[in-house]
mmCIF file of C-alpha atoms and ligand atoms in Angstrom:
data_model
loop_
_atom_site.group_PDB
_atom_site.id
_atom_site.type_symbol
_atom_site.label_atom_id
_atom_site.label_comp_id
_atom_site.label_asym_id
_atom_site.label_seq_id
_atom_site.Cartn_x
_atom_site.Cartn_y
_atom_site.Cartn_z
ATOM 1 C CA MET A 1 362.275 -12.193 79.441
ATOM 2 C CA LYS A 2 361.521 -14.187 82.551
ATOM 3 C CA GLU A 3 358.472 -16.428 82.621
ATOM 4 C CA LYS A 4 355.778 -15.137 84.941
ATOM 5 C CA VAL A 5 353.936 -17.606 87.145
ATOM 6 C CA LEU A 6 350.891 -17.068 89.324
ATOM 7 C CA ILE A 7 350.846 -19.338 92.384
ATOM 8 C CA THR A 8 347.545 -19.322 94.251
ATOM 9 C CA GLY A 9 347.571 -20.474 97.879
ATOM 10 C CA VAL A 10 351.105 -19.099 98.292
ATOM 11 C CA ALA A 11 350.785 -18.505 102.055
ATOM 12 C CA GLY A 12 349.806 -22.165 102.378
ATOM 13 C CA PHE A 13 352.112 -25.082 103.099
ATOM 14 C CA ILE A 14 352.876 -26.300 99.569
ATOM 15 C CA GLY A 15 352.493 -22.913 97.833
ATOM 16 C CA PHE A 16 355.122 -21.379 100.100
ATOM 17 C CA HIS A 17 357.682 -24.107 99.289
ATOM 18 C CA LEU A 18 356.867 -23.944 95.581
ATOM 19 C CA ALA A 19 357.310 -20.154 95.491
ATOM 20 C CA LYS A 20 360.805 -20.447 96.981
ATOM 21 C CA LYS A 21 361.772 -23.071 94.423
ATOM 22 C CA LEU A 22 360.437 -21.175 91.390
ATOM 23 C CA ILE A 23 362.101 -17.900 92.450
ATOM 24 C CA GLN A 24 365.347 -19.886 92.804
ATOM 25 C CA ASN A 25 364.841 -21.344 89.310
ATOM 26 C CA GLY A 26 364.605 -17.846 87.776
ATOM 27 C CA TYR A 27 360.854 -17.278 87.458
ATOM 28 C CA GLU A 28 359.011 -14.096 88.243
ATOM 29 C CA VAL A 29 356.392 -15.182 90.775
ATOM 30 C CA ILE A 30 353.197 -13.500 91.886
ATOM 31 C CA GLY A 31 351.659 -15.235 94.882
ATOM 32 C CA LEU A 32 347.981 -14.941 95.745
ATOM 33 C CA ASP A 33 346.233 -15.989 98.951
ATOM 34 C CA ASN A 34 343.252 -14.822 100.984
ATOM 35 C CA ILE A 35 345.032 -15.834 104.244
ATOM 36 C CA ASN A 36 341.888 -17.373 105.707
ATOM 37 C CA ASP A 37 341.817 -18.614 109.287
ATOM 38 C CA TYR A 38 341.001 -22.300 108.687
ATOM 39 C CA TYR A 39 344.199 -22.821 110.687
ATOM 40 C CA ASP A 40 346.499 -20.414 112.543
ATOM 41 C CA SER A 41 346.992 -17.482 110.165
ATOM 42 C CA GLY A 42 350.160 -16.588 112.141
ATOM 43 C CA LEU A 43 351.862 -19.534 110.410
ATOM 44 C CA LYS A 44 350.759 -18.157 107.025
ATOM 45 C CA TYR A 45 352.127 -14.687 107.812
ATOM 46 C CA ASP A 46 355.391 -16.256 108.968
ATOM 47 C CA ARG A 47 355.727 -18.180 105.703
ATOM 48 C CA LEU A 48 355.142 -14.909 103.814
ATOM 49 C CA GLU A 49 357.760 -13.213 106.004
ATOM 50 C CA VAL A 50 360.300 -15.812 104.795
ATOM 51 C CA LEU A 51 359.314 -14.814 101.258
ATOM 52 C CA GLY A 52 360.047 -11.173 102.155
ATOM 53 C CA ILE A 53 356.459 -9.963 102.700
ATOM 54 C CA SER A 54 355.806 -8.394 106.098
ATOM 55 C CA LYS A 55 352.461 -8.885 107.804
ATOM 56 C CA ASP A 56 351.634 -5.178 107.435
ATOM 57 C CA ASN A 57 352.130 -5.414 103.680
ATOM 58 C CA ALA A 58 350.038 -8.551 103.438
ATOM 59 C CA LEU A 59 346.990 -7.183 105.222
ATOM 60 C CA THR A 60 345.325 -5.111 102.517
ATOM 61 C CA LEU A 61 343.011 -6.866 100.091
ATOM 62 C CA ASN A 62 343.690 -6.640 96.344
ATOM 63 C CA CYS A 63 346.884 -4.661 96.688
ATOM 64 C CA ILE A 64 350.237 -5.873 95.320
ATOM 65 C CA ALA A 65 353.052 -6.038 97.901
ATOM 66 C CA GLU A 66 356.710 -6.234 96.835
ATOM 67 C CA SER A 67 359.067 -8.642 98.548
ATOM 68 C CA GLY A 68 361.872 -7.112 100.588
ATOM 69 C CA THR A 69 363.976 -10.245 100.035
ATOM 70 C CA TYR A 70 363.338 -11.454 96.486
ATOM 71 C CA LYS A 71 363.109 -8.982 93.622
ATOM 72 C CA ASP A 72 361.132 -11.518 91.601
ATOM 73 C CA PHE A 73 358.405 -12.118 94.163
ATOM 74 C CA LYS A 74 355.228 -10.149 94.786
ATOM 75 C CA PHE A 75 352.199 -10.972 96.881
ATOM 76 C CA ILE A 76 348.530 -10.121 96.564
ATOM 77 C CA ARG A 77 345.869 -10.869 99.131
ATOM 78 C CA MET A 78 342.820 -11.820 97.121
ATOM 79 C CA ASN A 79 339.905 -14.256 97.102
ATOM 80 C CA LEU A 80 339.571 -16.606 94.161
ATOM 81 C CA GLU A 81 335.839 -15.942 94.406
ATOM 82 C CA ASP A 82 336.428 -12.264 93.575
ATOM 83 C CA ARG A 83 335.009 -12.041 90.062
ATOM 84 C CA LYS A 84 335.960 -8.398 89.668
ATOM 85 C CA ASN A 85 339.551 -8.197 90.868
ATOM 86 C CA LEU A 86 340.832 -11.583 89.666
ATOM 87 C CA PRO A 87 340.348 -10.776 85.944
ATOM 88 C CA GLU A 88 341.923 -7.352 86.519
ATOM 89 C CA LEU A 89 344.974 -9.038 88.042
ATOM 90 C CA PHE A 90 345.275 -11.306 84.988
ATOM 91 C CA ALA A 91 344.872 -8.354 82.584
ATOM 92 C CA ARG A 92 347.588 -6.372 84.387
ATOM 93 C CA GLU A 93 350.165 -9.080 85.069
ATOM 94 C CA LYS A 94 350.014 -11.175 81.886
ATOM 95 C CA PHE A 95 351.024 -14.492 83.411
ATOM 96 C CA ASN A 96 352.481 -17.261 81.255
ATOM 97 C CA ILE A 97 351.646 -20.107 83.618
ATOM 98 C CA VAL A 98 349.207 -20.524 86.510
ATOM 99 C CA CYS A 99 349.563 -23.000 89.369
ATOM 100 C CA ASN A 100 346.441 -23.324 91.497
ATOM 101 C CA LEU A 101 347.094 -24.561 95.014
ATOM 102 C CA ALA A 102 344.525 -22.377 96.784
ATOM 103 C CA ALA A 103 341.667 -24.452 98.095
ATOM 104 C CA GLN A 104 339.761 -25.261 101.190
ATOM 105 C CA ALA A 105 341.710 -28.348 102.227
ATOM 106 C CA GLY A 106 340.888 -31.038 104.789
ATOM 107 C CA VAL A 107 338.543 -34.008 104.544
ATOM 108 C CA ARG A 108 337.079 -33.815 108.035
ATOM 109 C CA TYR A 109 336.244 -30.111 108.006
ATOM 110 C CA SER A 110 334.170 -30.631 104.834
ATOM 111 C CA LEU A 111 331.594 -32.474 106.952
ATOM 112 C CA GLU A 112 331.229 -29.421 109.219
ATOM 113 C CA ASN A 113 331.462 -26.542 106.791
ATOM 114 C CA PRO A 114 330.592 -27.742 103.288
ATOM 115 C CA GLU A 115 329.782 -24.269 101.927
ATOM 116 C CA VAL A 116 333.377 -22.992 102.009
ATOM 117 C CA TYR A 117 334.460 -25.974 99.892
ATOM 118 C CA VAL A 118 332.082 -25.039 97.120
ATOM 119 C CA ASP A 119 333.030 -21.345 97.392
ATOM 120 C CA SER A 120 336.801 -21.795 97.198
ATOM 121 C CA ASN A 121 337.179 -25.052 95.311
ATOM 122 C CA VAL A 122 334.353 -24.862 92.792
ATOM 123 C CA VAL A 123 333.409 -21.175 92.347
ATOM 124 C CA GLY A 124 337.025 -20.059 92.867
ATOM 125 C CA PHE A 125 338.334 -22.666 90.419
ATOM 126 C CA LEU A 126 335.756 -21.669 87.810
ATOM 127 C CA ASN A 127 336.860 -18.027 88.106
ATOM 128 C CA LEU A 128 340.429 -19.091 87.565
ATOM 129 C CA LEU A 129 339.531 -21.171 84.507
ATOM 130 C CA GLU A 130 337.654 -18.185 83.058
ATOM 131 C CA CYS A 131 340.716 -15.976 83.588
ATOM 132 C CA CYS A 132 342.980 -18.575 81.936
ATOM 133 C CA ARG A 133 340.583 -18.731 79.001
ATOM 134 C CA HIS A 134 340.338 -14.967 78.457
ATOM 135 C CA HIS A 135 343.990 -14.154 79.119
ATOM 136 C CA LYS A 136 345.581 -16.829 76.952
ATOM 137 C CA ILE A 137 347.340 -18.750 79.700
ATOM 138 C CA ARG A 138 349.466 -21.509 78.151
ATOM 139 C CA ARG A 139 349.324 -23.963 81.005
ATOM 140 C CA LEU A 140 347.280 -24.351 84.170
ATOM 141 C CA VAL A 141 348.685 -26.760 86.742
ATOM 142 C CA TYR A 142 346.291 -27.471 89.623
ATOM 143 C CA ALA A 143 346.150 -29.503 92.812
ATOM 144 C CA SER A 144 343.782 -32.422 92.960
ATOM 145 C CA SER A 145 343.920 -35.034 95.688
ATOM 146 C CA SER A 146 344.305 -38.736 96.428
ATOM 147 C CA SER A 147 340.953 -38.437 98.220
ATOM 148 C CA VAL A 148 339.202 -38.739 94.828
ATOM 149 C CA TYR A 149 339.971 -42.495 94.992
ATOM 150 C CA GLY A 150 337.510 -42.894 97.877
ATOM 151 C CA GLN A 151 337.298 -46.500 99.025
ATOM 152 C CA ASN A 152 339.152 -47.857 96.023
ATOM 153 C CA LYS A 153 340.500 -51.285 96.964
ATOM 154 C CA LYS A 154 342.846 -51.847 94.036
ATOM 155 C CA VAL A 155 346.392 -50.736 94.782
ATOM 156 C CA PRO A 156 348.421 -48.852 93.828
ATOM 157 C CA PHE A 157 345.881 -46.178 92.843
ATOM 158 C CA SER A 158 346.090 -45.414 89.154
ATOM 159 C CA THR A 159 344.651 -42.475 87.213
ATOM 160 C CA GLU A 160 342.947 -45.184 85.108
ATOM 161 C CA ASP A 161 340.872 -46.269 88.146
ATOM 162 C CA ASP A 162 337.250 -45.329 88.627
ATOM 163 C CA VAL A 163 336.883 -42.198 90.762
ATOM 164 C CA ASP A 164 333.138 -41.684 90.557
ATOM 165 C CA HIS A 165 332.473 -42.388 94.225
ATOM 166 C CA PRO A 166 334.067 -39.710 96.430
ATOM 167 C CA ILE A 167 333.216 -40.166 100.121
ATOM 168 C CA SER A 168 333.697 -36.570 101.281
ATOM 169 C CA LEU A 169 332.615 -33.239 99.844
ATOM 170 C CA TYR A 170 336.279 -32.214 99.750
ATOM 171 C CA ALA A 171 336.976 -35.143 97.412
ATOM 172 C CA ALA A 172 333.906 -34.301 95.352
ATOM 173 C CA THR A 173 335.142 -30.720 94.800
ATOM 174 C CA LYS A 174 338.575 -32.005 93.728
ATOM 175 C CA LYS A 175 336.984 -34.426 91.285
ATOM 176 C CA SER A 176 334.852 -31.511 90.003
ATOM 177 C CA ASN A 177 338.042 -29.561 89.322
ATOM 178 C CA GLU A 178 339.294 -32.378 87.111
ATOM 179 C CA LEU A 179 336.023 -32.415 85.158
ATOM 180 C CA MET A 180 335.946 -28.621 84.807
ATOM 181 C CA ALA A 181 339.579 -28.580 83.639
ATOM 182 C CA TYR A 182 338.763 -31.188 81.009
ATOM 183 C CA THR A 183 335.884 -29.088 79.702
ATOM 184 C CA TYR A 184 337.982 -25.900 79.488
ATOM 185 C CA SER A 185 340.897 -27.662 77.775
ATOM 186 C CA HIS A 186 338.469 -29.157 75.293
ATOM 187 C CA LEU A 187 336.560 -25.947 74.603
ATOM 188 C CA TYR A 188 339.337 -23.369 74.675
ATOM 189 C CA GLY A 189 342.484 -25.344 73.872
ATOM 190 C CA PHE A 190 344.718 -24.352 76.763
ATOM 191 C CA GLN A 191 346.684 -26.995 78.592
ATOM 192 C CA THR A 192 345.535 -28.152 82.024
ATOM 193 C CA ILE A 193 347.560 -30.567 84.142
ATOM 194 C CA GLY A 194 345.989 -31.936 87.320
ATOM 195 C CA LEU A 195 348.166 -33.441 90.059
ATOM 196 C CA ARG A 196 346.621 -35.711 92.650
ATOM 197 C CA PHE A 197 348.699 -35.068 95.774
ATOM 198 C CA PHE A 198 349.173 -37.860 98.325
ATOM 199 C CA THR A 199 349.485 -36.793 102.036
ATOM 200 C CA VAL A 200 352.169 -34.131 101.866
ATOM 201 C CA TYR A 201 354.277 -33.461 104.989
ATOM 202 C CA GLY A 202 357.398 -31.556 105.966
ATOM 203 C CA PRO A 203 358.621 -28.321 107.587
ATOM 204 C CA TRP A 204 356.039 -25.494 107.703
ATOM 205 C CA GLY A 205 353.330 -28.179 107.416
ATOM 206 C CA ARG A 206 349.632 -27.785 108.137
ATOM 207 C CA PRO A 207 348.504 -27.801 111.802
ATOM 208 C CA ASP A 208 345.364 -29.793 110.913
ATOM 209 C CA MET A 209 347.317 -32.772 109.547
ATOM 210 C CA ALA A 210 348.413 -35.908 111.419
ATOM 211 C CA MET A 211 352.149 -35.213 111.332
ATOM 212 C CA PHE A 212 351.652 -31.868 113.061
ATOM 213 C CA LEU A 213 348.887 -32.956 115.457
ATOM 214 C CA PHE A 214 350.861 -35.990 116.632
ATOM 215 C CA THR A 215 354.148 -34.128 117.078
ATOM 216 C CA ASP A 216 352.422 -31.339 118.965
ATOM 217 C CA ALA A 217 350.501 -33.668 121.306
ATOM 218 C CA ILE A 218 353.355 -36.107 121.964
ATOM 219 C CA SER A 219 355.768 -33.290 122.764
ATOM 220 C CA LYS A 220 353.256 -31.854 125.294
ATOM 221 C CA GLY A 221 352.577 -35.271 126.823
ATOM 222 C CA GLU A 222 348.962 -35.187 125.595
ATOM 223 C CA SER A 223 347.180 -38.149 124.042
ATOM 224 C CA ILE A 224 346.803 -38.599 120.276
ATOM 225 C CA LYS A 225 343.721 -39.847 118.477
ATOM 226 C CA VAL A 226 344.482 -42.969 116.465
ATOM 227 C CA PHE A 227 341.599 -43.738 114.127
ATOM 228 C CA ASN A 228 340.565 -47.177 112.873
ATOM 229 C CA ASN A 229 342.617 -48.550 115.794
ATOM 230 C CA GLY A 230 345.744 -47.632 113.858
ATOM 231 C CA ASP A 231 344.878 -49.858 110.922
ATOM 232 C CA LEU A 232 345.484 -47.143 108.306
ATOM 233 C CA GLU A 233 348.151 -46.659 105.677
ATOM 234 C CA ARG A 234 349.187 -43.451 103.975
ATOM 235 C CA ASP A 235 351.469 -42.736 101.076
ATOM 236 C CA PHE A 236 353.258 -39.917 102.941
ATOM 237 C CA THR A 237 355.089 -37.652 100.505
ATOM 238 C CA TYR A 238 357.801 -35.227 101.536
ATOM 239 C CA VAL A 239 357.155 -31.641 100.482
ATOM 240 C CA ASP A 240 360.464 -31.196 98.591
ATOM 241 C CA ASP A 241 359.616 -34.221 96.421
ATOM 242 C CA ILE A 242 356.173 -32.788 95.675
ATOM 243 C CA VAL A 243 357.661 -29.386 94.848
ATOM 244 C CA ASP A 244 360.268 -30.959 92.538
ATOM 245 C CA GLY A 245 357.453 -32.794 90.762
ATOM 246 C CA ILE A 246 355.282 -29.667 90.371
ATOM 247 C CA THR A 247 358.314 -27.726 89.128
ATOM 248 C CA SER A 248 359.088 -30.314 86.428
ATOM 249 C CA VAL A 249 355.472 -30.112 85.278
ATOM 250 C CA ILE A 250 355.585 -26.308 85.176
ATOM 251 C CA GLU A 251 358.931 -26.266 83.365
ATOM 252 C CA LYS A 252 358.326 -28.843 80.650
ATOM 253 C CA LYS A 253 358.415 -27.204 77.227
ATOM 254 C CA ILE A 254 355.052 -27.028 75.499
ATOM 255 C CA ILE A 255 355.003 -28.843 72.195
ATOM 256 C CA ASN A 256 352.128 -28.255 69.763
ATOM 257 C CA ASN A 257 350.905 -31.836 69.761
ATOM 258 C CA ASP A 258 350.969 -32.091 73.577
ATOM 259 C CA GLU A 259 347.871 -33.478 75.261
ATOM 260 C CA LYS A 260 345.688 -30.540 76.260
ATOM 261 C CA TYR A 261 344.276 -32.278 79.323
ATOM 262 C CA SER A 262 346.258 -34.549 81.568
ATOM 263 C CA LEU A 263 346.206 -35.876 85.073
ATOM 264 C CA PHE A 264 348.881 -37.509 87.239
ATOM 265 C CA ASN A 265 349.325 -38.984 90.685
ATOM 266 C CA ILE A 266 352.075 -37.384 92.713
ATOM 267 C CA GLY A 267 353.012 -39.395 95.789
ATOM 268 C CA ASN A 268 355.890 -41.351 97.270
ATOM 269 C CA SER A 269 354.501 -44.719 96.148
ATOM 270 C CA LYS A 270 355.604 -46.336 99.425
ATOM 271 C CA PRO A 271 352.670 -46.485 101.847
ATOM 272 C CA VAL A 272 353.550 -46.384 105.545
ATOM 273 C CA LYS A 273 351.495 -47.929 108.345
ATOM 274 C CA LEU A 274 350.116 -45.289 110.692
ATOM 275 C CA LEU A 275 351.607 -46.972 113.764
ATOM 276 C CA ASP A 276 355.080 -47.035 112.141
ATOM 277 C CA PHE A 277 354.681 -43.362 111.337
ATOM 278 C CA ILE A 278 353.813 -42.594 114.969
ATOM 279 C CA ASN A 279 356.757 -44.706 116.058
ATOM 280 C CA GLN A 280 359.085 -42.593 113.934
ATOM 281 C CA ILE A 281 357.797 -39.377 115.532
ATOM 282 C CA GLU A 282 358.261 -40.920 119.009
ATOM 283 C CA LYS A 283 361.859 -41.780 118.115
ATOM 284 C CA GLU A 284 362.600 -38.255 116.925
ATOM 285 C CA LEU A 285 361.022 -36.665 119.995
ATOM 286 C CA GLY A 286 362.448 -39.245 122.403
ATOM 287 C CA LYS A 287 358.990 -39.558 123.953
ATOM 288 C CA GLU A 288 356.285 -42.199 123.922
ATOM 289 C CA ALA A 289 352.821 -41.378 122.562
ATOM 290 C CA LYS A 290 349.693 -41.834 124.655
ATOM 291 C CA LYS A 291 347.383 -43.410 122.098
ATOM 292 C CA GLU A 292 343.619 -43.089 122.214
ATOM 293 C CA MET A 293 342.399 -45.869 119.910
ATOM 294 C CA LEU A 294 339.236 -44.857 118.050
ATOM 295 C CA PRO A 295 337.003 -46.251 115.280
ATOM 296 C CA MET A 296 337.183 -45.113 111.659
ATOM 297 C CA GLN A 297 336.043 -41.548 110.997
ATOM 298 C CA PRO A 298 333.354 -40.797 108.398
ATOM 299 C CA GLY A 299 334.845 -39.552 105.130
ATOM 300 C CA ASP A 300 338.259 -41.096 105.834
ATOM 301 C CA VAL A 301 339.846 -43.847 103.724
ATOM 302 C CA GLU A 302 341.839 -46.858 104.932
ATOM 303 C CA ARG A 303 344.751 -46.756 102.566
ATOM 304 C CA THR A 304 346.369 -44.567 99.949
ATOM 305 C CA TRP A 305 349.110 -45.625 97.573
ATOM 306 C CA ALA A 306 350.063 -43.749 94.416
ATOM 307 C CA ASP A 307 351.043 -45.334 91.143
ATOM 308 C CA VAL A 308 353.437 -42.647 89.895
ATOM 309 C CA SER A 309 354.747 -44.470 86.817
ATOM 310 C CA SER A 310 353.339 -41.972 84.298
ATOM 311 C CA LEU A 311 354.757 -38.967 86.161
ATOM 312 C CA LYS A 312 358.125 -40.758 86.254
ATOM 313 C CA GLU A 313 357.968 -41.497 82.556
ATOM 314 C CA GLU A 314 356.878 -38.060 81.355
ATOM 315 C CA PHE A 315 358.547 -35.766 83.865
ATOM 316 C CA ASN A 316 361.405 -37.790 85.356
ATOM 317 C CA TYR A 317 359.670 -37.590 88.733
ATOM 318 C CA ASN A 318 361.753 -39.335 91.333
ATOM 319 C CA PRO A 319 360.737 -38.920 94.999
ATOM 320 C CA SER A 320 363.773 -39.637 97.132
ATOM 321 C CA THR A 321 362.981 -38.736 100.758
ATOM 322 C CA SER A 322 362.507 -41.669 103.123
ATOM 323 C CA ILE A 323 359.952 -41.430 105.928
ATOM 324 C CA GLU A 324 362.800 -41.493 108.490
ATOM 325 C CA GLU A 325 364.532 -38.520 106.868
ATOM 326 C CA GLY A 326 361.286 -36.608 106.296
ATOM 327 C CA VAL A 327 359.969 -37.041 109.845
ATOM 328 C CA SER A 328 363.351 -36.028 111.221
ATOM 329 C CA LYS A 329 363.314 -32.801 109.158
ATOM 330 C CA PHE A 330 359.752 -32.013 110.220
ATOM 331 C CA VAL A 331 360.442 -32.554 113.930
ATOM 332 C CA GLU A 332 363.613 -30.445 113.689
ATOM 333 C CA TRP A 333 361.602 -27.581 112.156
ATOM 334 C CA PHE A 334 358.748 -28.012 114.659
ATOM 335 C CA LYS A 335 361.124 -27.777 117.622
ATOM 336 C CA SER A 336 362.868 -24.682 116.334
ATOM 337 C CA TYR A 337 359.644 -22.892 115.227
ATOM 338 C CA TYR A 338 357.749 -23.553 118.452
ATOM 339 C CA ASN A 339 360.855 -23.359 120.591
HETATM 340 N N1 NAD B 1 348.850 -31.120 101.953
HETATM 341 C C1 NAD B 1 348.362 -32.249 101.449
HETATM 342 O O1 NAD B 1 348.638 -33.352 101.940
HETATM 343 C C2 NAD B 1 347.421 -32.231 100.268
HETATM 344 C C3 NAD B 1 346.924 -33.446 99.775
HETATM 345 C C4 NAD B 1 346.074 -33.438 98.681
HETATM 346 C C5 NAD B 1 345.750 -32.239 98.064
HETATM 347 N N2 NAD B 1 346.242 -31.065 98.557
HETATM 348 C C6 NAD B 1 345.869 -29.827 97.878
HETATM 349 O O2 NAD B 1 347.038 -29.065 97.661
HETATM 350 C C7 NAD B 1 346.759 -27.667 97.737
HETATM 351 C C8 NAD B 1 347.674 -26.996 98.744
HETATM 352 O O3 NAD B 1 347.500 -27.630 100.003
HETATM 353 P P1 NAD B 1 348.230 -27.155 101.326
HETATM 354 O O4 NAD B 1 348.469 -28.363 102.135
HETATM 355 O O5 NAD B 1 349.356 -26.245 100.982
HETATM 356 O O6 NAD B 1 347.027 -26.343 102.025
HETATM 357 P P2 NAD B 1 347.012 -24.939 102.774
HETATM 358 O O7 NAD B 1 345.664 -24.825 103.401
HETATM 359 O O8 NAD B 1 348.196 -24.800 103.644
HETATM 360 O O9 NAD B 1 347.125 -23.897 101.579
HETATM 361 C C9 NAD B 1 346.033 -23.427 100.827
HETATM 362 C C10 NAD B 1 346.068 -21.911 100.842
HETATM 363 O O10 NAD B 1 345.020 -21.431 100.015
HETATM 364 C C11 NAD B 1 344.428 -20.294 100.615
HETATM 365 N N3 NAD B 1 343.049 -20.218 100.137
HETATM 366 C C12 NAD B 1 342.031 -21.062 100.445
HETATM 367 N N4 NAD B 1 340.901 -20.681 99.830
HETATM 368 C C13 NAD B 1 341.206 -19.573 99.100
HETATM 369 C C14 NAD B 1 340.456 -18.719 98.260
HETATM 370 N N5 NAD B 1 339.172 -18.928 98.050
HETATM 371 N N6 NAD B 1 341.090 -17.662 97.686
HETATM 372 C C15 NAD B 1 342.400 -17.440 97.918
HETATM 373 N N7 NAD B 1 343.175 -18.216 98.713
HETATM 374 C C16 NAD B 1 342.577 -19.273 99.302
HETATM 375 C C17 NAD B 1 344.536 -20.541 102.110
HETATM 376 O O11 NAD B 1 344.549 -19.324 102.860
HETATM 377 C C18 NAD B 1 345.840 -21.312 102.239
HETATM 378 O O12 NAD B 1 346.915 -20.466 102.597
HETATM 379 C C19 NAD B 1 345.273 -27.583 98.073
HETATM 380 O O13 NAD B 1 344.561 -27.446 96.876
HETATM 381 C C20 NAD B 1 344.968 -28.933 98.707
HETATM 382 O O14 NAD B 1 343.611 -29.274 98.564
HETATM 383 C C21 NAD B 1 347.066 -31.037 99.648
#
């Protein structure tokens, strides 16, 4: 029998790519998402359309929709905060593995609207842990974030480093997820694997992230906001590399003496200077950016750089997409999607 995986946040950027990959690899996938309007929900419906779910079928809350394209994909519009329907979904579908990507993302927005971060990322995550506990889920894989490292100066960032000083509420909720997962693995014995994602980019990417904002503005001849006068570095990670890494973690056979709780960085491990990144987008678009140089934003960090040695060792993780190739693929998608 096929393994059944629940992917939460499936209409989102990474969840959408992961769903395609797992269907391809022979899993039965149920995707969950509340399709909130933090950014253009049209992009979320379009991602679902690629997965064979029409907008009409995705509109109703708590109702399973079958894919017209993939026989092994179904979608349910549901809130992780829904303490009634989420357990019913688990009781009915009997998942083997859960991958939690649903969350309120974005560092900057957490300064404006902190409540939604606690609702989705803390209350929602607790509901999911409770469901995993009561429905004997073997493995929960969940998204954490490089933002937990805060203003860590030591590079590359290692999961051994201190992460007790998050500088945004978003980061604090992600760190809370790691603590909550530890507690549930300890108390109830199911396996939890946290992955700290480092700035993911690629086709179908998020409109609130730099890659998208810059490409959009430069192509329209509008100015871009360059924070900290451009003196920032990010460990940009191409979405296919992230998805390959998550898939290896999902697929690894469970052995009885496996660690119940574990945590890994998942990044490219090659930080890129922001100005070089902008330069690459300019090259691909054949247009020069108008740069508005600005000071550092509250909540933001100067540099991220993932030490991925343990993910390499345990899961053969091997990110292979260069920034040149990744930016080129993003810009190609952007041009064709927005015509
Ligand atoms: N993209 C990155 O660079 C990055 C970096 C670090 C961590 N992450 C984490 O990875 C995960 C996926 O990120 P993404 O970039 O695909 O973001 P995304 O916003 O595109 O996807 C998240 C999806 O979750 C859904 N969602 C949010 N709250 C929900 C709730 N309460 N119930 C049900 N669905 C809900 C949203 O509608 C959205 O479609 C998130 O947990 C994010 O915090 C992403």
